[in-house]
C-alpha cells in the first residue's frame, strides 16, 4: 500500500478529474439539452436546433466519451501513484 | 410459412439458447451465485448490464412515449438523457469503489460503512420495494408479448416466461443470468435496430437511423424533422420539436431518472462481477455503448413511426399537405390496423363500457352525444362472423340511442368504428386544438375518429407499418421477450441476494454454511419468482404509478447514502439513517399526496394535475429533491454527532484505492 501522503495526492487528483467530468456532464445534458436550448435556437441541426439534438442524441455521445475518458485517465493516474492492481 | 410459425421458430430458438447457457453455467458457490465468481470480462459484463437495464419499457414503450406525447417529442428527452446519464454517475462516483469494497450486495456496503444493522435493514427494505415494483412490469410485459405473437392467453404466456426465468436464474445465479443476458442483448438489439434501418432507408435514404433523424425526408426533399413538425401541426398536434412547457420539471425529471438509475440495486450489483477496479470503470462505459445503440435509435424509431402513422391516415401528407386530400377510408384500412384493432391497442371507436364508473359513464355519454349531434353519424358494430350493424340517431333521443346500442351489445355486437360525420373516412386530428376548430368545421369533420393508438404499437407494429418481411416481425417478438426476461432475472437476483445474504446470513443466522446460504439463495429466488408471477397475474391497480416510487426511492435513499459513504469520512451512522429516512418519507409523501396514500384510489389529498403541483414539480420528478433532502439532513445530523470509528474511516481510505481489490468475500 502506498504511503499516506501519496494516497492523499491520488485522491485529490481523482476528485479534480471527477469535478471536471461532472461539469461537462452537466453542461452537455442539463445545460445545452434543457436550460440553454432557447439560447441555442439559432444553431441549426438537420431541421431542428442544437439543443434539441443534444437532448435526443448528442448528450448520450458525450456521456460515452466521458466514461471512457475517465477510465483511461484513471488508469494512468493509478500507475503514476503505484496503486494499480 | 405463416407468421405464427415464424414467430414460434424464432422464440423457440432463442429460448433453447437461454436454457443451454443455463445448463453450461450452473453456479457452484455463493461467489458464483451472487457475483458470477468475479470473472466476467468487462465487455461481456457491459452487454449483460445493457440487457439487464433495458426492460420491456425501454424496448416496447419508450419510442412510442416519445412519438405520441401530447407535449411533443422533445419534452420526453428526459427519458433518453436520464436513462443514459446515470451511467456517468455510476462510473465516476460508485462502481469502482463498490467493486473495491468487494462484497456481494448494496445493503452490505451500507451496513459496514455505517456500522449499523439498522441502516442495512433500511436499505434492504428500499431494495425490495424498488425491485418488486419493477419486476411486476417485466412479468406483465412477458405475458402481453406472448399473447400478441404466439396466440396464447396472457396468463399462459406469463407461466411460460416464469418457468424459463426459473430454469436459468435459480440454477445459474448471477453466472447463469450474466451469460444468458449477453445472448438476450444480442437478440434484443438486432430486433430493435433492423426494422429501424429499413424504415430509415425508406424515409430518408440513410442506413443509420441516427443520421436519418437529422437527414432529409426523401419524398418531400425537406429536412425530416421539419416535415414531421409540419405534418403534425397541420393536424393540430404539438410539434415534435416544440419546447418544454415547464423547464424546471423537465430538469428535475431528468435528474431523478439519472440518480435513480445510479441508485438501482440490480444495476449496481452488475459491477461486482468484474475482476478488477479498472474493469468496473470501463465496464460502465461498455454498458453505455450497448445501451446507447438502442437509445440513440429510439427517437428515430419514434419520430419515423409517427410520420408513417400520419401519412397512412392522411395519404396526401406523404408528399404534400395532409388536408389537401381525403382521410383514410375505414373499409380500406391496411391489414396491420385490423390486427392491432383486434388486440385493442388501436381503436376507431371509444367503445361502450357498461359499468357505473364515472369515466365509463362519460364515454357512453360521449358516444350518444356524437350520434345525436350529427344526423349523418354512424356507429359501426361487428358481431360474430363479421356481420355488421349500423346504429344511427335517426331522430331518436339519447335514451333511444342508448337502448339501441345496449340491445346490439346484448346480441354480441361490438363497437368498431364511430364515424362521427358519416363519411366513411377516419379523420385523425387533434380535436381539442382551438386553432384546428375552424378548419375542421369547414371540412365537415365532427371530431377525431382514431380514438386510440397505444404507445406500445410504435415499436411492435413498426415492421408491419413499413411492410417489412415476416421474419423481422418474428425477430421483434423474440427481442421484446429477451428485454423483459433479462431485466426480470436481474431484479430477481437482487431480491434473492438481499433476502439470503442480508437478511438470513446478515441478521437471522450469521453462522450459516456456504452450502446452506446457497440453498437459501435458491429458495428465496424461487419464492421471488412465485411472488412476481402472482403479482403479474393479479397486477395491483397502481402498478404504473409505483414506478415513480421506485425511481424516487432509488434517487432519494440509495444513491445519496452510497455516494456520501464513499466521498465523506465524516458522515456517520446517525446521519446516514436520518438521511435515508427523511429522503424516503419526503419522497413517498409527495407522491402519496397526488397518487393516494399507499396508492389506495380516492385517498389522494390533491388531484394529480399540473396545476396542483408545487412549482409544477410532478410526483415523477420529486426524487431529485428527495436526494437533496437526504444529503442535507445527513450532513447536518452527522456534524452534530460523533464521528465514525477509526476502523470505518480506514475502510473508506481503503476503498478509494484500487490496489488490492482481490476476490470478493462474503464475510
CSV table of C-alpha atoms in Angstrom, one decimal, chain B residues 84-302:
chain,number,residue,atom,x,y,z
B,84,UNK,CA,-28.2,7.0,-20.0
B,85,UNK,CA,-26.6,9.9,-18.0
B,86,UNK,CA,-27.0,7.8,-14.8
B,87,UNK,CA,-24.1,5.6,-16.1
B,88,UNK,CA,-21.7,8.6,-15.9
B,89,UNK,CA,-22.6,8.9,-12.2
B,90,UNK,CA,-22.2,5.2,-11.7
B,91,UNK,CA,-18.8,5.1,-13.4
B,92,UNK,CA,-17.4,8.1,-11.7
B,93,UNK,CA,-19.0,8.0,-8.3
B,94,UNK,CA,-20.0,4.5,-7.3
B,95,UNK,CA,-18.9,1.5,-9.4
B,96,UNK,CA,-15.1,1.4,-8.8
B,97,UNK,CA,-15.3,1.9,-5.1
B,98,UNK,CA,-18.1,-0.6,-4.5
B,99,UNK,CA,-16.1,-3.1,-6.5
B,100,UNK,CA,-13.0,-2.4,-4.4
B,101,UNK,CA,-15.2,-2.9,-1.2
B,102,UNK,CA,-15.6,-6.4,-2.7
B,103,UNK,CA,-18.8,-7.6,-1.1
B,104,UNK,CA,-21.9,-9.0,-2.7
B,105,UNK,CA,-24.8,-6.7,-2.0
B,106,UNK,CA,-25.7,-3.0,-1.8
B,107,UNK,CA,-27.2,-3.2,1.8
B,108,UNK,CA,-24.0,-5.0,2.9
B,109,UNK,CA,-21.9,-1.9,2.0
B,110,UNK,CA,-24.3,0.4,3.7
B,111,UNK,CA,-24.3,-1.8,6.8
B,112,UNK,CA,-20.5,-2.0,7.0
B,113,UNK,CA,-19.8,1.6,6.1
B,114,UNK,CA,-22.3,2.9,8.6
B,115,UNK,CA,-21.5,0.2,11.2
B,116,UNK,CA,-25.2,-0.4,11.7
B,117,UNK,CA,-27.6,-3.3,11.2
B,118,UNK,CA,-30.5,-0.8,11.2
B,119,UNK,CA,-29.0,1.1,8.2
B,120,UNK,CA,-28.6,-2.3,6.4
B,121,UNK,CA,-32.2,-3.3,7.1
B,122,UNK,CA,-33.5,0.0,5.9
B,123,UNK,CA,-31.5,-0.4,2.7
B,124,UNK,CA,-32.9,-4.0,2.3
B,125,UNK,CA,-36.5,-2.7,2.6
B,126,UNK,CA,-35.9,0.0,0.0
B,127,UNK,CA,-34.2,-2.5,-2.3
B,128,UNK,CA,-37.1,-5.0,-2.1
B,129,UNK,CA,-39.8,-2.3,-2.7
B,130,UNK,CA,-37.8,-1.0,-5.7
B,131,UNK,CA,-37.1,-4.4,-7.2
B,132,UNK,CA,-40.6,-5.9,-6.7
B,133,UNK,CA,-42.2,-2.8,-8.3
B,134,UNK,CA,-40.0,-3.3,-11.3
B,135,UNK,CA,-40.4,-7.0,-11.7
B,136,UNK,CA,-44.3,-6.7,-11.9
B,137,UNK,CA,-43.9,-4.7,-15.1
B,138,UNK,CA,-41.5,-7.2,-16.6
B,139,UNK,CA,-43.7,-10.2,-15.9
B,140,UNK,CA,-46.6,-8.3,-17.4
B,141,UNK,CA,-44.5,-7.5,-20.5
B,142,UNK,CA,-43.7,-11.2,-21.0
B,143,UNK,CA,-47.3,-12.2,-20.8
B,144,UNK,CA,-48.5,-9.5,-23.1
B,145,UNK,CA,-45.8,-10.2,-25.7
B,146,UNK,CA,-46.6,-13.9,-25.7
B,147,UNK,CA,-50.3,-13.3,-26.1
B,148,UNK,CA,-49.8,-11.0,-29.1
B,149,UNK,CA,-47.3,-13.0,-31.0
B,150,UNK,CA,-48.0,-16.6,-30.0
B,151,UNK,CA,-51.7,-16.7,-29.7
B,152,UNK,CA,-51.7,-18.0,-26.1
B,153,UNK,CA,-53.5,-16.2,-23.3
B,154,UNK,CA,-51.6,-13.6,-21.3
B,155,UNK,CA,-51.7,-15.8,-18.2
B,156,UNK,CA,-50.3,-18.9,-20.1
B,157,UNK,CA,-47.6,-16.6,-21.5
B,158,UNK,CA,-46.7,-15.5,-18.0
B,159,UNK,CA,-46.3,-19.1,-16.8
B,160,UNK,CA,-44.1,-20.0,-19.7
B,161,UNK,CA,-41.9,-16.9,-19.0
B,162,UNK,CA,-41.7,-17.6,-15.3
B,163,UNK,CA,-40.6,-21.2,-16.0
B,164,UNK,CA,-37.8,-20.1,-18.3
B,165,UNK,CA,-36.5,-17.5,-15.8
B,166,UNK,CA,-36.8,-20.1,-13.0
B,167,UNK,CA,-34.6,-22.5,-15.0
B,168,UNK,CA,-31.7,-20.3,-15.6
B,169,UNK,CA,-31.8,-17.9,-12.6
B,170,UNK,CA,-32.3,-20.4,-9.8
B,171,UNK,CA,-29.6,-22.8,-11.1
B,172,UNK,CA,-27.2,-20.4,-12.6
B,173,UNK,CA,-27.5,-17.5,-10.2
B,174,UNK,CA,-25.6,-14.4,-11.4
B,175,UNK,CA,-23.3,-16.6,-13.5
B,176,UNK,CA,-26.2,-18.1,-15.5
B,177,UNK,CA,-28.0,-14.8,-15.6
B,178,UNK,CA,-25.0,-12.9,-16.9
B,179,UNK,CA,-24.2,-15.2,-19.8
B,180,UNK,CA,-27.9,-15.5,-20.7
B,181,UNK,CA,-28.2,-11.7,-20.7
B,182,UNK,CA,-25.3,-11.5,-23.1
B,183,UNK,CA,-27.3,-13.7,-25.5
B,184,UNK,CA,-30.5,-11.7,-24.8
B,185,UNK,CA,-28.7,-8.5,-25.5
B,186,UNK,CA,-27.7,-9.7,-29.0
B,187,UNK,CA,-31.3,-10.7,-29.7
B,188,UNK,CA,-32.9,-7.5,-28.5
B,189,UNK,CA,-30.5,-5.1,-30.2
B,190,UNK,CA,-30.8,-6.9,-33.6
B,191,UNK,CA,-34.6,-6.9,-33.2
B,192,UNK,CA,-34.7,-3.2,-32.4
B,193,UNK,CA,-32.2,-1.9,-35.0
B,194,UNK,CA,-33.1,-4.0,-38.1
B,195,UNK,CA,-36.6,-2.5,-38.6
B,196,UNK,CA,-35.2,0.9,-37.7
B,197,UNK,CA,-32.6,0.7,-40.5
B,198,UNK,CA,-35.2,-0.4,-43.1
B,199,UNK,CA,-37.5,2.4,-42.1
B,200,UNK,CA,-34.8,5.0,-42.1
B,201,UNK,CA,-33.8,3.9,-45.6
B,202,UNK,CA,-37.4,4.1,-46.8
B,203,UNK,CA,-38.0,7.6,-45.4
B,204,UNK,CA,-34.6,9.3,-45.6
B,205,UNK,CA,-32.3,7.1,-47.6
B,206,UNK,CA,-29.9,6.9,-44.7
B,207,UNK,CA,-29.0,3.5,-43.3
B,208,UNK,CA,-28.1,4.9,-39.9
B,209,UNK,CA,-31.3,5.9,-38.1
B,210,UNK,CA,-29.3,8.4,-36.0
B,211,UNK,CA,-28.4,10.2,-39.3
B,212,UNK,CA,-31.9,9.7,-40.7
B,213,UNK,CA,-33.3,11.7,-37.8
B,214,UNK,CA,-31.4,14.7,-38.8
B,215,UNK,CA,-31.4,13.9,-42.5
B,216,UNK,CA,-33.7,14.9,-45.3
B,217,UNK,CA,-37.1,13.3,-46.0
B,218,UNK,CA,-36.8,11.7,-49.4
B,219,UNK,CA,-40.3,12.1,-50.7
B,220,UNK,CA,-40.6,15.9,-50.0
B,221,UNK,CA,-36.9,16.9,-50.0
B,222,UNK,CA,-37.2,19.0,-46.8
B,223,UNK,CA,-35.5,18.0,-43.5
B,224,UNK,CA,-37.1,15.0,-41.9
B,225,UNK,CA,-37.9,16.8,-38.6
B,226,UNK,CA,-39.3,19.8,-40.5
B,227,UNK,CA,-41.6,17.5,-42.4
B,228,UNK,CA,-42.7,15.8,-39.3
B,229,UNK,CA,-43.4,19.0,-37.5
B,230,UNK,CA,-45.3,20.4,-40.4
B,231,UNK,CA,-47.5,17.3,-40.8
B,232,UNK,CA,-48.4,17.0,-37.1
B,233,UNK,CA,-49.0,20.8,-36.6
B,234,UNK,CA,-51.2,20.9,-39.6
B,235,UNK,CA,-53.5,18.4,-37.8
B,236,UNK,CA,-53.5,20.5,-34.6
B,237,UNK,CA,-50.9,18.4,-32.7
B,238,UNK,CA,-48.0,19.9,-30.9
B,239,UNK,CA,-44.8,19.9,-33.0
B,240,UNK,CA,-42.3,17.1,-32.3
B,241,UNK,CA,-39.5,19.5,-31.6
B,242,UNK,CA,-41.6,22.1,-29.6
B,243,UNK,CA,-40.1,23.5,-26.4
B,244,UNK,CA,-40.8,22.2,-22.9
B,245,UNK,CA,-43.8,23.8,-21.2
B,246,UNK,CA,-42.1,23.5,-17.8
B,247,UNK,CA,-38.3,23.6,-17.9
B,248,UNK,CA,-37.9,23.2,-14.1
B,249,UNK,CA,-40.0,20.0,-14.1
B,250,UNK,CA,-38.1,18.6,-17.2
B,251,UNK,CA,-34.8,19.3,-15.4
B,252,UNK,CA,-35.9,17.6,-12.2
B,253,UNK,CA,-37.4,14.7,-14.0
B,254,UNK,CA,-34.2,14.1,-16.0
B,255,UNK,CA,-32.2,14.4,-12.7
B,256,UNK,CA,-34.5,12.0,-10.9
B,257,UNK,CA,-34.1,9.4,-13.6
B,258,UNK,CA,-30.3,9.8,-13.7
B,259,UNK,CA,-29.7,9.5,-10.0
B,260,UNK,CA,-32.4,6.9,-9.7
B,261,UNK,CA,-30.6,4.8,-12.4
B,262,UNK,CA,-27.4,5.1,-10.5
B,263,UNK,CA,-29.1,4.1,-7.3
B,264,UNK,CA,-30.9,1.0,-8.6
B,265,UNK,CA,-29.6,-2.1,-6.8
B,266,UNK,CA,-29.9,-4.5,-9.7
B,267,UNK,CA,-27.8,-2.2,-11.9
B,268,UNK,CA,-25.1,-1.6,-9.2
B,269,UNK,CA,-24.6,-5.3,-8.4
B,270,UNK,CA,-23.6,-5.8,-12.0
B,271,UNK,CA,-20.3,-4.1,-11.3
B,272,UNK,CA,-19.4,-6.6,-8.5
B,273,UNK,CA,-18.9,-9.2,-11.2
B,274,UNK,CA,-15.8,-7.9,-12.9
B,275,UNK,CA,-12.2,-8.9,-11.9
B,276,UNK,CA,-10.7,-5.5,-11.1
B,277,UNK,CA,-11.5,-1.9,-10.1
B,278,UNK,CA,-10.2,-0.6,-13.5
B,279,UNK,CA,-12.7,-3.1,-15.2
B,280,UNK,CA,-15.5,-1.6,-13.2
B,281,UNK,CA,-14.8,1.8,-14.7
B,282,UNK,CA,-14.6,0.6,-18.3
B,283,UNK,CA,-17.4,-1.9,-17.9
B,284,UNK,CA,-19.8,1.1,-17.1
B,285,UNK,CA,-18.6,2.6,-20.4
B,286,UNK,CA,-19.2,-0.7,-22.3
B,287,UNK,CA,-22.6,-0.9,-20.7
B,288,UNK,CA,-23.4,2.6,-22.0
B,289,UNK,CA,-22.1,1.7,-25.5
B,290,UNK,CA,-24.6,-1.1,-25.7
B,291,UNK,CA,-27.4,0.9,-24.2
B,292,UNK,CA,-26.7,3.9,-26.5
B,293,UNK,CA,-27.1,1.6,-29.5
B,294,UNK,CA,-30.8,1.4,-28.6
B,295,UNK,CA,-31.3,4.8,-27.0
B,296,UNK,CA,-29.8,6.8,-29.9
B,297,UNK,CA,-32.0,4.9,-32.3
B,298,UNK,CA,-35.2,5.2,-30.2
B,299,UNK,CA,-36.0,8.9,-31.1
B,300,UNK,CA,-35.6,8.0,-34.8
B,301,UNK,CA,-37.9,4.9,-34.4
B,302,UNK,CA,-40.5,7.0,-32.6
